Coordinates of C-alpha atoms and ligand atoms in Angstrom, one line a residue:
M27 CA -18.8 -18.2 -39.9
D28 CA -17.8 -21.8 -39.3
G29 CA -21.3 -22.7 -38.9
E30 CA -21.3 -23.2 -35.0
R31 CA -24.8 -22.6 -33.8
R32 CA -24.3 -23.0 -30.1
A33 CA -25.7 -19.9 -28.1
K34 CA -23.3 -17.9 -26.3
P35 CA -24.2 -16.8 -22.7
V36 CA -23.6 -13.2 -23.6
A37 CA -22.9 -11.1 -26.6
I38 CA -21.9 -7.5 -25.9
V39 CA -22.3 -5.0 -28.8
G40 CA -19.8 -2.3 -28.7
A41 CA -16.3 -2.2 -27.2
G42 CA -16.4 1.2 -26.0
P43 CA -15.5 1.9 -22.4
I44 CA -18.7 0.5 -21.0
G45 CA -18.8 -2.5 -23.2
L46 CA -15.3 -3.3 -22.1
A47 CA -16.0 -2.7 -18.3
T48 CA -19.1 -4.9 -18.6
A49 CA -17.0 -7.8 -20.0
L50 CA -14.7 -7.6 -17.3
D51 CA -17.3 -7.3 -14.5
L52 CA -19.1 -10.3 -16.0
A53 CA -15.7 -12.3 -16.1
R54 CA -15.3 -11.7 -12.4
F55 CA -18.4 -13.9 -11.7
G56 CA -17.0 -16.6 -14.3
V57 CA -19.5 -15.5 -17.2
P58 CA -17.9 -15.6 -20.7
C59 CA -18.8 -13.1 -23.3
V60 CA -18.4 -12.3 -27.0
L61 CA -17.6 -8.7 -27.5
L62 CA -18.4 -7.4 -30.9
E63 CA -16.9 -4.2 -32.2
E64 CA -17.5 -2.7 -35.6
D65 CA -14.2 -0.5 -35.5
L66 CA -10.8 -1.9 -35.6
Q67 CA -9.3 -0.1 -32.7
V68 CA -10.3 2.0 -29.6
S69 CA -11.9 5.3 -30.0
E70 CA -9.8 8.2 -31.4
G71 CA -10.2 11.7 -30.8
S72 CA -11.1 13.5 -27.9
R73 CA -14.1 12.4 -25.9
A74 CA -14.5 11.8 -22.1
I75 CA -11.4 13.4 -20.0
V76 CA -12.6 13.0 -16.4
L77 CA -13.1 9.9 -14.2
T78 CA -14.8 10.4 -10.8
R79 CA -13.8 8.8 -7.6
R80 CA -16.8 6.6 -7.8
S81 CA -15.5 5.4 -11.3
L82 CA -12.2 4.7 -9.9
E83 CA -13.7 2.6 -7.1
I84 CA -15.7 0.7 -9.6
L85 CA -12.5 0.1 -11.7
Q86 CA -10.7 -1.0 -8.6
Q87 CA -13.3 -3.6 -8.2
L88 CA -12.6 -4.8 -11.7
G89 CA -8.8 -4.8 -10.7
V90 CA -7.9 -2.3 -13.6
E91 CA -7.4 0.9 -11.7
K92 CA -3.6 1.0 -11.4
P93 CA -2.4 2.1 -14.9
L94 CA -5.3 4.9 -14.9
I95 CA -4.0 6.3 -11.7
E96 CA -0.4 6.3 -12.9
K97 CA -1.3 8.1 -16.1
G98 CA -4.0 10.4 -14.8
L99 CA -3.9 13.8 -13.2
P100 CA -6.0 14.1 -10.0
W101 CA -7.9 17.1 -9.1
S102 CA -10.5 18.5 -6.7
Q103 CA -11.4 22.0 -7.5
G104 CA -12.8 24.2 -10.1
R105 CA -13.0 28.0 -10.5
S106 CA -15.5 30.2 -12.4
F107 CA -14.7 33.7 -13.6
Y108 CA -16.9 36.5 -14.9
K109 CA -15.5 39.7 -16.5
G110 CA -12.1 38.7 -15.3
Q111 CA -13.1 38.2 -11.7
E112 CA -13.2 35.0 -9.9
I113 CA -16.9 34.6 -8.9
Y114 CA -17.0 30.9 -7.7
K115 CA -14.6 28.4 -6.4
M116 CA -16.0 24.8 -6.0
L117 CA -14.3 22.4 -3.8
M118 CA -15.4 18.9 -4.7
P119 CA -16.1 16.9 -1.6
Y120 CA -13.1 15.0 -0.4
D121 CA -12.4 13.2 2.8
S122 CA -9.1 12.0 4.3
D123 CA -10.6 8.4 4.2
D124 CA -10.9 8.6 0.5
R125 CA -8.2 6.8 -1.5
Y126 CA -8.9 8.9 -4.6
L127 CA -9.3 12.7 -5.2
P128 CA -12.9 13.5 -6.6
G129 CA -11.6 13.7 -10.4
L130 CA -8.9 12.2 -12.4
N131 CA -8.1 13.7 -15.8
I132 CA -7.5 11.0 -18.3
Q133 CA -8.2 10.8 -22.0
Q134 CA -10.9 8.2 -23.0
Q135 CA -8.7 6.4 -25.4
Y136 CA -6.2 5.5 -22.4
I137 CA -9.1 4.3 -20.4
E138 CA -10.2 2.2 -23.3
E139 CA -6.7 0.9 -24.2
Y140 CA -6.1 -0.1 -20.5
L141 CA -9.4 -1.8 -20.2
L142 CA -8.8 -3.6 -23.4
G143 CA -5.5 -4.8 -22.3
Y144 CA -7.1 -6.6 -19.4
C145 CA -9.9 -7.9 -21.7
E146 CA -7.5 -9.4 -24.2
R147 CA -5.7 -11.2 -21.5
H148 CA -8.8 -12.8 -20.0
P149 CA -9.7 -16.3 -21.2
L150 CA -13.4 -15.6 -20.7
I151 CA -13.8 -12.6 -23.2
D152 CA -13.7 -13.1 -26.9
I153 CA -13.1 -9.9 -28.6
R154 CA -14.1 -9.7 -32.3
W155 CA -13.1 -6.5 -34.4
G156 CA -14.6 -5.3 -37.5
Q157 CA -18.0 -7.0 -36.6
R158 CA -20.9 -4.6 -37.3
V159 CA -24.3 -5.7 -35.8
V160 CA -26.9 -5.0 -38.3
A161 CA -29.9 -7.1 -37.4
I162 CA -31.5 -8.5 -34.2
A163 CA -34.3 -11.0 -33.6
Q164 CA -35.4 -12.1 -30.1
G165 CA -36.9 -15.4 -29.3
D166 CA -38.1 -16.8 -25.9
A167 CA -34.8 -18.3 -25.0
A168 CA -32.1 -16.4 -27.0
V169 CA -31.3 -13.4 -29.3
T170 CA -30.0 -13.7 -32.8
L171 CA -27.5 -11.0 -34.1
G172 CA -26.9 -10.5 -37.8
I173 CA -23.2 -9.4 -37.9
D174 CA -21.6 -7.8 -41.0
T175 CA -17.7 -8.3 -41.2
P176 CA -15.1 -7.5 -44.0
D177 CA -15.4 -11.4 -44.9
G178 CA -19.1 -11.6 -45.1
E179 CA -22.2 -11.9 -42.9
Y180 CA -23.0 -14.4 -40.2
E181 CA -25.4 -14.9 -37.4
L182 CA -24.5 -15.2 -33.7
T183 CA -27.0 -16.5 -31.1
A184 CA -26.7 -15.4 -27.5
E185 CA -28.8 -16.0 -24.4
W186 CA -28.4 -12.3 -23.5
V187 CA -27.3 -9.2 -25.5
V188 CA -25.9 -6.2 -23.8
A189 CA -26.2 -3.2 -26.1
A190 CA -23.3 -0.9 -25.3
D191 CA -23.0 0.5 -28.9
G192 CA -23.0 4.1 -27.9
G193 CA -25.0 7.3 -28.6
R194 CA -26.0 6.3 -32.0
S195 CA -26.9 2.7 -31.0
T196 CA -28.0 0.2 -33.8
V197 CA -29.6 -2.0 -31.4
R198 CA -31.7 0.8 -30.1
K199 CA -32.7 1.8 -33.7
L200 CA -33.3 -1.7 -34.8
M201 CA -35.7 -2.3 -31.8
Q202 CA -37.4 1.1 -32.4
L203 CA -36.9 2.4 -28.8
R204 CA -37.5 6.0 -28.3
M205 CA -35.6 8.2 -25.8
E206 CA -37.5 10.7 -23.6
G207 CA -36.1 14.2 -22.7
R208 CA -34.7 17.0 -24.6
S209 CA -31.8 18.3 -26.8
Y210 CA -30.4 21.8 -26.5
P211 CA -29.7 24.1 -29.4
G212 CA -26.3 25.6 -28.0
R213 CA -23.2 24.2 -29.7
F214 CA -19.7 23.9 -28.4
V215 CA -16.3 23.4 -30.1
I216 CA -13.9 20.9 -28.3
A217 CA -10.3 21.7 -29.1
D218 CA -7.6 19.7 -27.7
I219 CA -4.2 21.4 -27.9
K220 CA -0.7 20.3 -27.1
A221 CA 1.1 23.0 -25.2
K222 CA 3.6 23.6 -22.3
I223 CA 1.3 25.5 -19.9
D224 CA 2.2 26.0 -16.3
L225 CA -1.1 25.9 -14.4
P226 CA -2.5 23.4 -12.0
T227 CA -4.8 20.6 -12.6
E228 CA -8.4 22.2 -11.9
R229 CA -11.4 22.9 -13.9
L230 CA -11.5 26.6 -15.2
C231 CA -14.6 28.1 -16.5
F232 CA -15.0 31.7 -18.0
F233 CA -18.3 33.3 -18.6
D234 CA -18.7 36.0 -21.1
P235 CA -15.0 36.7 -22.2
A236 CA -14.5 39.6 -24.3
W237 CA -13.5 37.6 -27.4
N238 CA -16.7 35.5 -27.2
P239 CA -19.5 37.7 -25.6
G240 CA -22.4 36.1 -23.9
N241 CA -20.8 32.7 -24.3
N242 CA -18.5 30.7 -22.0
V243 CA -15.2 28.7 -22.2
L244 CA -13.9 25.7 -20.2
V245 CA -10.3 24.9 -19.8
H246 CA -9.0 21.4 -18.6
R247 CA -5.7 19.9 -18.3
Q248 CA -5.0 16.4 -19.6
P249 CA -1.9 14.1 -19.5
D250 CA 0.9 14.5 -22.1
D251 CA 0.7 18.3 -22.2
L252 CA -2.8 18.3 -23.7
W253 CA -5.3 21.0 -22.8
R254 CA -9.1 20.7 -23.5
I255 CA -10.6 24.0 -24.6
D256 CA -14.4 24.0 -24.8
F257 CA -16.4 27.0 -25.9
R258 CA -19.9 27.7 -26.9
L259 CA -20.3 28.9 -30.5
P260 CA -22.0 32.3 -31.3
D261 CA -25.6 31.6 -32.3
G262 CA -26.1 31.1 -35.9
E263 CA -22.6 30.0 -36.5
T264 CA -22.2 26.6 -38.4
E265 CA -19.9 23.7 -37.5
E266 CA -17.8 24.3 -40.7
Q267 CA -17.4 28.1 -39.8
A268 CA -16.3 27.1 -36.3
L269 CA -13.8 24.6 -37.3
E270 CA -12.3 26.8 -40.1
P271 CA -8.6 26.9 -39.1
A272 CA -7.8 30.6 -39.1
L273 CA -10.9 31.4 -36.9
L274 CA -10.2 28.4 -34.6
K275 CA -6.6 29.5 -34.2
R276 CA -7.7 33.1 -33.4
R277 CA -10.0 31.9 -30.7
I278 CA -7.4 29.5 -29.1
N279 CA -5.0 32.3 -29.1
A280 CA -7.7 34.5 -27.3
V281 CA -8.2 31.8 -24.7
L282 CA -4.4 31.4 -24.2
S283 CA -4.1 35.2 -23.8
M284 CA -7.2 35.2 -21.3
I285 CA -5.3 32.8 -19.1
K286 CA -2.1 34.6 -19.4
Q287 CA -0.4 31.6 -21.3
E288 CA 0.7 32.9 -24.7
V289 CA 2.8 29.9 -25.6
E290 CA 3.4 27.9 -28.7
W291 CA 0.7 25.1 -29.3
Q292 CA -0.4 22.5 -31.9
L293 CA -3.9 21.4 -32.5
D294 CA -4.4 17.8 -31.6
W295 CA -8.1 17.5 -32.3
A296 CA -11.3 19.6 -32.8
T297 CA -14.9 18.8 -33.0
V298 CA -18.3 20.3 -32.4
Y299 CA -21.0 18.8 -30.0
S300 CA -24.3 19.7 -28.5
A301 CA -25.9 18.7 -25.3
N302 CA -28.9 16.3 -24.7
T303 CA -30.7 15.0 -21.6
L304 CA -32.2 11.9 -23.0
T305 CA -32.9 8.6 -21.7
L306 CA -34.9 5.5 -22.4
G307 CA -37.7 4.7 -20.1
K308 CA -36.6 1.0 -19.8
F309 CA -33.1 -0.4 -20.1
V310 CA -34.3 -4.0 -20.1
H311 CA -36.2 -5.3 -23.2
G312 CA -36.6 -9.0 -23.1
R313 CA -33.2 -10.5 -23.3
V314 CA -31.7 -7.2 -24.7
L315 CA -30.2 -4.9 -22.0
L316 CA -29.1 -1.5 -22.9
T317 CA -26.3 0.5 -21.1
G318 CA -24.1 3.5 -21.4
D319 CA -24.8 6.0 -24.1
A320 CA -26.9 3.4 -25.7
A321 CA -29.4 3.9 -22.9
H322 CA -29.0 7.6 -22.3
L323 CA -27.5 10.6 -23.7
L324 CA -26.2 13.1 -21.1
P325 CA -24.6 16.6 -21.2
I326 CA -20.9 16.4 -20.5
F327 CA -21.1 19.3 -18.1
G328 CA -20.5 17.7 -14.8
V329 CA -18.6 14.7 -16.3
R330 CA -21.5 12.5 -16.7
G331 CA -21.2 10.3 -19.9
I332 CA -18.6 7.7 -19.0
N333 CA -19.1 8.0 -15.3
T334 CA -22.8 7.1 -15.4
G335 CA -22.1 4.4 -17.9
L336 CA -19.6 2.8 -15.4
Q337 CA -22.2 2.9 -12.8
D338 CA -24.8 1.2 -15.2
S339 CA -22.4 -1.6 -16.1
N340 CA -21.5 -2.3 -12.5
N341 CA -25.2 -2.6 -11.6
L342 CA -25.9 -4.7 -14.6
A343 CA -23.0 -7.2 -14.6
W344 CA -23.6 -8.9 -11.2
K345 CA -27.5 -9.2 -11.8
L346 CA -26.9 -10.7 -15.2
A347 CA -24.1 -12.9 -13.9
F348 CA -26.5 -14.2 -11.0
V349 CA -29.1 -14.9 -13.6
I350 CA -26.7 -16.9 -15.9
N351 CA -25.3 -18.7 -13.1
G352 CA -28.5 -19.8 -11.8
W353 CA -28.3 -17.9 -8.5
A354 CA -31.3 -15.7 -9.3
E355 CA -34.1 -15.6 -11.7
P356 CA -34.4 -13.1 -14.6
P357 CA -36.9 -10.5 -12.9
L358 CA -33.9 -9.6 -10.8
L359 CA -32.8 -7.8 -14.2
D360 CA -35.7 -5.5 -13.8
S361 CA -34.2 -3.8 -10.9
Y362 CA -31.4 -2.8 -13.0
S363 CA -33.7 -1.0 -15.3
Q364 CA -35.6 0.6 -12.2
E365 CA -32.5 1.7 -10.5
R366 CA -30.5 3.1 -13.4
V367 CA -33.6 4.7 -15.2
Q368 CA -34.2 6.6 -12.0
A369 CA -30.5 7.6 -11.9
A370 CA -30.5 8.7 -15.6
R371 CA -33.7 10.8 -14.9
E372 CA -32.1 12.4 -11.9
I373 CA -29.0 13.2 -13.9
C374 CA -31.1 14.6 -16.9
E375 CA -32.8 16.9 -14.3
E376 CA -29.4 17.9 -12.7
G377 CA -27.5 18.0 -15.9
G378 CA -30.4 20.0 -17.6
K379 CA -29.9 22.7 -14.9
S380 CA -26.1 22.8 -15.7
T381 CA -26.9 23.1 -19.5
R382 CA -29.3 25.7 -19.1
F383 CA -26.9 27.7 -17.1
M384 CA -24.1 27.0 -19.8
T385 CA -26.3 27.5 -22.9
P386 CA -29.4 29.3 -21.9
P387 CA -32.1 27.9 -24.5
S388 CA -34.5 31.1 -24.2
P389 CA -34.3 34.9 -23.7
G390 CA -35.9 34.3 -20.2
T391 CA -33.2 31.9 -19.1
R392 CA -30.4 34.0 -20.5
L393 CA -31.7 37.0 -18.6
L394 CA -31.8 35.0 -15.3
R395 CA -28.3 33.5 -15.9
D396 CA -26.9 36.9 -16.6
A397 CA -28.4 38.4 -13.6
V398 CA -26.9 35.6 -11.5
L399 CA -23.4 36.3 -13.1
S400 CA -23.4 39.9 -12.7
W401 CA -24.8 39.9 -9.0
S402 CA -22.2 37.3 -8.2
L403 CA -19.4 40.0 -8.7
S404 CA -20.7 41.5 -5.3
E405 CA -23.0 39.1 -3.7
D406 CA -22.1 35.8 -2.1
F407 CA -25.4 34.2 -1.6
L408 CA -25.9 33.6 -5.4
K409 CA -22.7 31.5 -5.7
D410 CA -24.4 28.2 -5.1
L411 CA -26.5 28.7 -8.3
M412 CA -23.2 28.2 -10.2
H413 CA -22.5 24.8 -8.8
W414 CA -22.1 22.6 -11.8
R415 CA -23.4 19.5 -10.0
T416 CA -20.7 16.9 -11.0
S417 CA -21.5 13.3 -11.6
R418 CA -22.3 11.6 -8.3
P419 CA -22.7 8.1 -7.0
H420 CA -26.5 7.3 -7.1
D421 CA -28.5 6.2 -4.2
Y422 CA -30.9 3.3 -4.7
R423 CA -32.9 4.2 -1.7
D424 CA -36.2 3.2 -3.3
S425 CA -34.9 0.0 -4.7
S426 CA -36.9 -3.2 -4.4
L427 CA -33.8 -5.0 -3.4
N428 CA -33.4 -3.2 -0.1
A429 CA -34.8 -4.9 3.0
F430 CA -35.7 -4.1 6.6
A431 CA -36.4 -0.5 6.3
E432 CA -37.1 -0.1 9.9
A433 CA -33.8 -1.5 11.0
D434 CA -32.2 1.0 8.5
R435 CA -34.1 3.9 10.1
E436 CA -32.5 3.0 13.6
F437 CA -29.3 4.4 12.5
H438 CA -28.6 8.2 13.0
D439 CA -25.8 8.2 10.3
G440 CA -23.6 5.8 8.5
V441 CA -24.3 4.4 5.0
A442 CA -28.0 4.0 4.5
C443 CA -29.8 1.3 2.3
G444 CA -29.2 2.0 -1.3
Q445 CA -26.1 4.1 -0.8
P446 CA -22.6 2.9 -2.0
L447 CA -20.1 2.0 0.8
R448 CA -17.8 4.6 1.9
N449 CA -14.0 4.1 1.9
I450 CA -12.1 4.2 5.2
K451 CA -8.4 4.8 5.6
L452 CA -7.0 2.1 8.0
A453 CA -3.5 2.7 7.8
A454 CA -1.0 4.5 5.7
N455 CA -1.7 2.9 2.5
D456 CA -4.5 0.6 3.4
H457 CA -8.2 1.2 2.8
L458 CA -11.5 -0.6 3.5
F459 CA -11.9 -1.1 -0.3
D460 CA -8.5 -2.8 -0.5
A461 CA -9.9 -5.5 1.9
I462 CA -12.8 -5.9 -0.4
G463 CA -10.6 -5.8 -3.5
S464 CA -12.1 -7.3 -6.7
K465 CA -14.0 -10.2 -4.8
A466 CA -17.1 -10.9 -6.8
G467 CA -20.3 -11.5 -4.7
F468 CA -22.1 -10.0 -1.7
H469 CA -20.3 -8.6 1.2
L470 CA -21.2 -8.8 4.9
L471 CA -19.6 -6.4 7.2
L472 CA -19.6 -7.5 10.9
F473 CA -18.7 -5.2 13.5
V474 CA -17.3 -6.7 16.7
G475 CA -16.2 -5.4 20.0
E476 CA -13.1 -6.1 22.2
E477 CA -14.6 -9.5 23.3
G478 CA -14.6 -10.6 19.5
L479 CA -17.4 -12.4 17.8
T480 CA -20.7 -12.7 19.6
R481 CA -23.0 -15.9 19.4
D482 CA -25.2 -14.0 17.0
L483 CA -22.5 -13.0 14.7
R484 CA -21.0 -16.6 14.7
E485 CA -24.5 -17.9 13.9
I486 CA -24.7 -15.4 10.9
L487 CA -21.2 -16.6 9.7
A488 CA -22.4 -20.2 9.9
A489 CA -25.8 -19.5 8.1
T490 CA -23.9 -17.7 5.2
E491 CA -21.2 -20.4 4.8
N492 CA -22.6 -22.6 2.0
L493 CA -24.6 -20.2 -0.2
A494 CA -25.0 -21.0 -3.9
Y495 CA -23.2 -17.6 -4.6
P496 CA -20.2 -16.1 -3.1
I497 CA -20.7 -13.9 -0.2
H498 CA -17.5 -12.3 1.6
R499 CA -17.6 -11.9 5.3
L500 CA -15.5 -9.1 6.6
I501 CA -15.0 -8.7 10.2
V502 CA -14.3 -5.2 11.7
T503 CA -12.6 -5.2 14.9
P504 CA -11.1 -2.5 17.2
A505 CA -8.4 -5.0 18.4
T506 CA -5.4 -6.4 16.8
P507 CA -6.9 -8.7 14.1
L508 CA -8.8 -11.6 15.5
D509 CA -7.5 -15.1 14.9
D510 CA -10.9 -16.4 13.6
P511 CA -11.0 -18.8 10.7
Q512 CA -14.6 -18.3 9.9
A513 CA -14.1 -14.8 8.6
D514 CA -12.6 -13.8 5.3
P515 CA -10.5 -10.8 5.7
I516 CA -10.3 -9.2 9.2
V517 CA -10.1 -5.4 9.3
G518 CA -8.3 -4.1 12.5
D519 CA -9.5 -0.6 13.0
A520 CA -8.0 0.5 16.3
Q521 CA -9.0 4.3 15.7
G522 CA -12.6 3.4 15.2
R523 CA -12.9 5.4 11.9
T524 CA -15.1 2.5 10.4
Y525 CA -17.2 2.4 13.5
S526 CA -18.0 6.2 13.3
K527 CA -18.4 6.5 9.5
Y528 CA -20.7 3.6 9.6
D529 CA -22.5 4.4 12.8
A530 CA -21.6 1.1 14.0
S531 CA -21.2 -0.5 17.5
P532 CA -20.3 -4.1 18.5
G533 CA -23.0 -6.4 16.8
T534 CA -23.8 -4.1 13.8
V535 CA -24.1 -5.8 10.5
Y536 CA -24.1 -4.3 7.0
L537 CA -25.3 -6.5 4.0
V538 CA -23.8 -5.1 0.8
R539 CA -24.5 -6.0 -3.0
P540 CA -21.9 -6.9 -5.3
D541 CA -21.9 -3.5 -6.7
L542 CA -21.0 -2.2 -3.2
H543 CA -24.5 -0.6 -2.5
V544 CA -25.9 -1.4 0.9
C545 CA -29.1 -3.3 0.8
A546 CA -29.8 -3.9 4.6
R547 CA -28.3 -3.1 8.0
W548 CA -29.0 -3.8 11.5
R549 CA -27.8 -2.6 14.9
R550 CA -28.2 -6.2 15.9
A551 CA -29.2 -9.1 13.4
N552 CA -29.9 -12.7 13.4
P553 CA -29.1 -15.2 10.8
L554 CA -32.8 -15.4 9.7
Q555 CA -32.9 -11.7 8.9
V556 CA -29.6 -11.9 7.0
V557 CA -30.9 -14.8 5.0
Q558 CA -34.2 -12.9 4.2
A559 CA -32.3 -9.8 3.2
L560 CA -30.3 -11.9 0.7
R561 CA -33.5 -13.3 -0.8
Q562 CA -34.8 -10.0 -1.2
A563 CA -31.6 -8.5 -2.8
T564 CA -31.5 -11.5 -5.3
G565 CA -35.0 -11.0 -6.3
F566 CA -36.5 -14.0 -4.6
A567 CA -38.6 -12.3 -1.9
E568 CA -42.2 -11.8 -2.7
G569 CA -43.1 -8.7 -4.4
C570 CA -39.6 -7.9 -5.4
C571 CA -38.4 -6.8 -8.6
L572 CA -41.9 -6.6 -10.2
S573 CA -41.7 -3.9 -12.9
Ligands
FAD623 C1 -17.0 15.0 -28.3 C2 -17.4 14.3 -27.1 C3 -16.9 14.7 -25.9 C4 -17.1 14.1 -24.7 N1 -16.8 14.5 -23.5 C5 -17.1 13.8 -22.4 C6 -16.5 14.3 -21.1 O1 -15.8 15.3 -21.1 N2 -17.0 13.6 -20.0 C7 -17.7 12.5 -20.1 O2 -17.9 11.8 -19.1 N3 -18.1 12.0 -21.3 C8 -17.9 12.8 -22.4 N4 -18.3 12.3 -23.5 C9 -19.2 11.0 -23.6 C10 -18.5 9.9 -23.5 O3 -17.5 9.7 -24.6 C11 -19.4 8.7 -23.6 O4 -20.3 8.8 -22.3 C12 -18.8 7.3 -23.5 O5 -17.9 7.1 -24.7 C13 -20.0 6.2 -23.6 O6 -19.3 5.0 -23.6 P1 -20.1 3.8 -24.3 O7 -19.3 2.7 -24.3 O8 -21.4 3.7 -23.8 O9 -20.3 4.3 -25.8 P2 -19.1 4.5 -26.8 O10 -17.9 4.9 -26.3 O11 -19.7 5.2 -28.0 O12 -18.7 3.1 -27.6 C14 -19.8 2.3 -28.4 C15 -18.9 1.3 -29.2 O13 -19.9 0.5 -30.0 C16 -19.3 0.6 -31.2 N5 -20.5 0.3 -32.1 C17 -21.4 1.1 -32.5 N6 -22.4 0.6 -33.2 C18 -22.1 -0.7 -33.3 C19 -22.7 -1.9 -34.0 N7 -23.8 -1.8 -34.9 N8 -21.9 -3.1 -34.0 C20 -20.8 -3.1 -33.2 N9 -20.2 -2.2 -32.7 C21 -20.8 -1.0 -32.7 C22 -18.6 1.8 -31.5 O14 -17.7 1.6 -32.5 C23 -18.0 2.0 -30.1 O15 -16.8 1.5 -30.1 C24 -18.1 13.0 -24.8 C25 -18.4 12.5 -25.9 C26 -18.1 13.1 -27.1 C27 -18.7 12.6 -28.5

């Protein structure tokens, strides 16, 4: 409004969890941004309540995980019941090498509040509240946003715009982008109640309870003695009817009676929602990049919304930072779209199955679902059909950024090209991901033997010394830490856990992208191969990143 016309490098529309995380991720690479938020505060009401382990690992990379861990409630199992009998127990994958349990229950407003605290303290992040984006115009070199504020309108020009403005994205509508996929007719009430209930932190699911025949109920514990009760409405019931206080109270009492906790409670929040499996077919449109709910709308079964968005922003931020810093060309951004659209489509497929099980959209699917439920009372083989397919880290195995596929195939196990790194417990409270920390850039894992660095590995260290962009070299050694000034951190792994989990032997090299997905690995590598793989991963190799 003061008439400054200089283009900002990045404007992020929307300071929800994904806009905030993108801002912090860009800042790690030294990229400043303006964060535009139409509201005057973080979100209110009950929305996402579960962070997955992968999300916590991403948040650890941003250096913001501590308050979340302190506040949240970790959990690792869920149980499903039918006609009062437990028919399925899901133990979510957990390994003694993991730092975090598979799930952490924490309300979205805390996630946003904590992220916001870090953003507000960061000199590269300019947060502007009460600024509603109402217009967008793209030129060859910049995008101009029209912004409505309580003090009037102004225009802001940015080289790149990240649209993180949520499920009702204004940017998506202004650009007339249409989503593919489907919406489901079943509607659910979310009611958060405050109550002292003495049950462990786990996810409970009840099919066909006597008080809500044919439908299902989910119960989840949250911090602050809050409990999320989530149930499907009987067909034909309207949102107003479902939220009518006397009816809602009767139903909540019925749930409490079902879990044998007839305690005093107060309603904290209630709303009605429905499930969608919708995604854009492209997340990159010129200089406008869509992310989070602005790019896809996913069912909440399997905690997909916020956790998918965090994987989007972690994938997008490094690529955008590389382009802005002149370390890569804009076509690198096409790989963001390729990788994350594929992830969104996989989630729509998986989430669609969960949704059809929760809210059968036709008499046929209902018949099948009910058959599975009733047989599960006596037959074990059907239980896997009740797996609710929780949000998972995505595997970019087909990414154009991966290199040396043949060398990848020489491994029998370990972390394949496209997969995210696996954490390793090295000592009591010391993990591989702590050594990586929040360092921004590529990572090279070099495995050595008792004799220390070989000539090949020394040459690789020398060849990656003075690159334009940051690359962190991490030496894994079975001995007490080597005294080698060439490496960044040196990981002493006397028990060999890293070697076995990574199917590594002395001489093995892993090249890892800034979002911690492996993009090349070799049993034995030479410096030329590593440099070639880095060219591929930054979009410079021929044939790479062409959409
Ligand atoms: C009732 C409900 C329950 C949910 N439960 C779960 C759950 O259990 N698990 C789960 O993983 N997910 C859940 N979700 C989904 C989860 O909340 C979203 O996936 C998550 O909020 C997406 O984050 P985002 O930053 O992409 O979008 P949002 O959180 O929607 O943030 C978008 C931001 O953009 C701002 N904005 C919008 N338009 C403009 C504009 N024109 N100009 C400037 N600012 C703008 C908004 O004010 C908002 O702050 C739930 C959602 C709802 C609604």
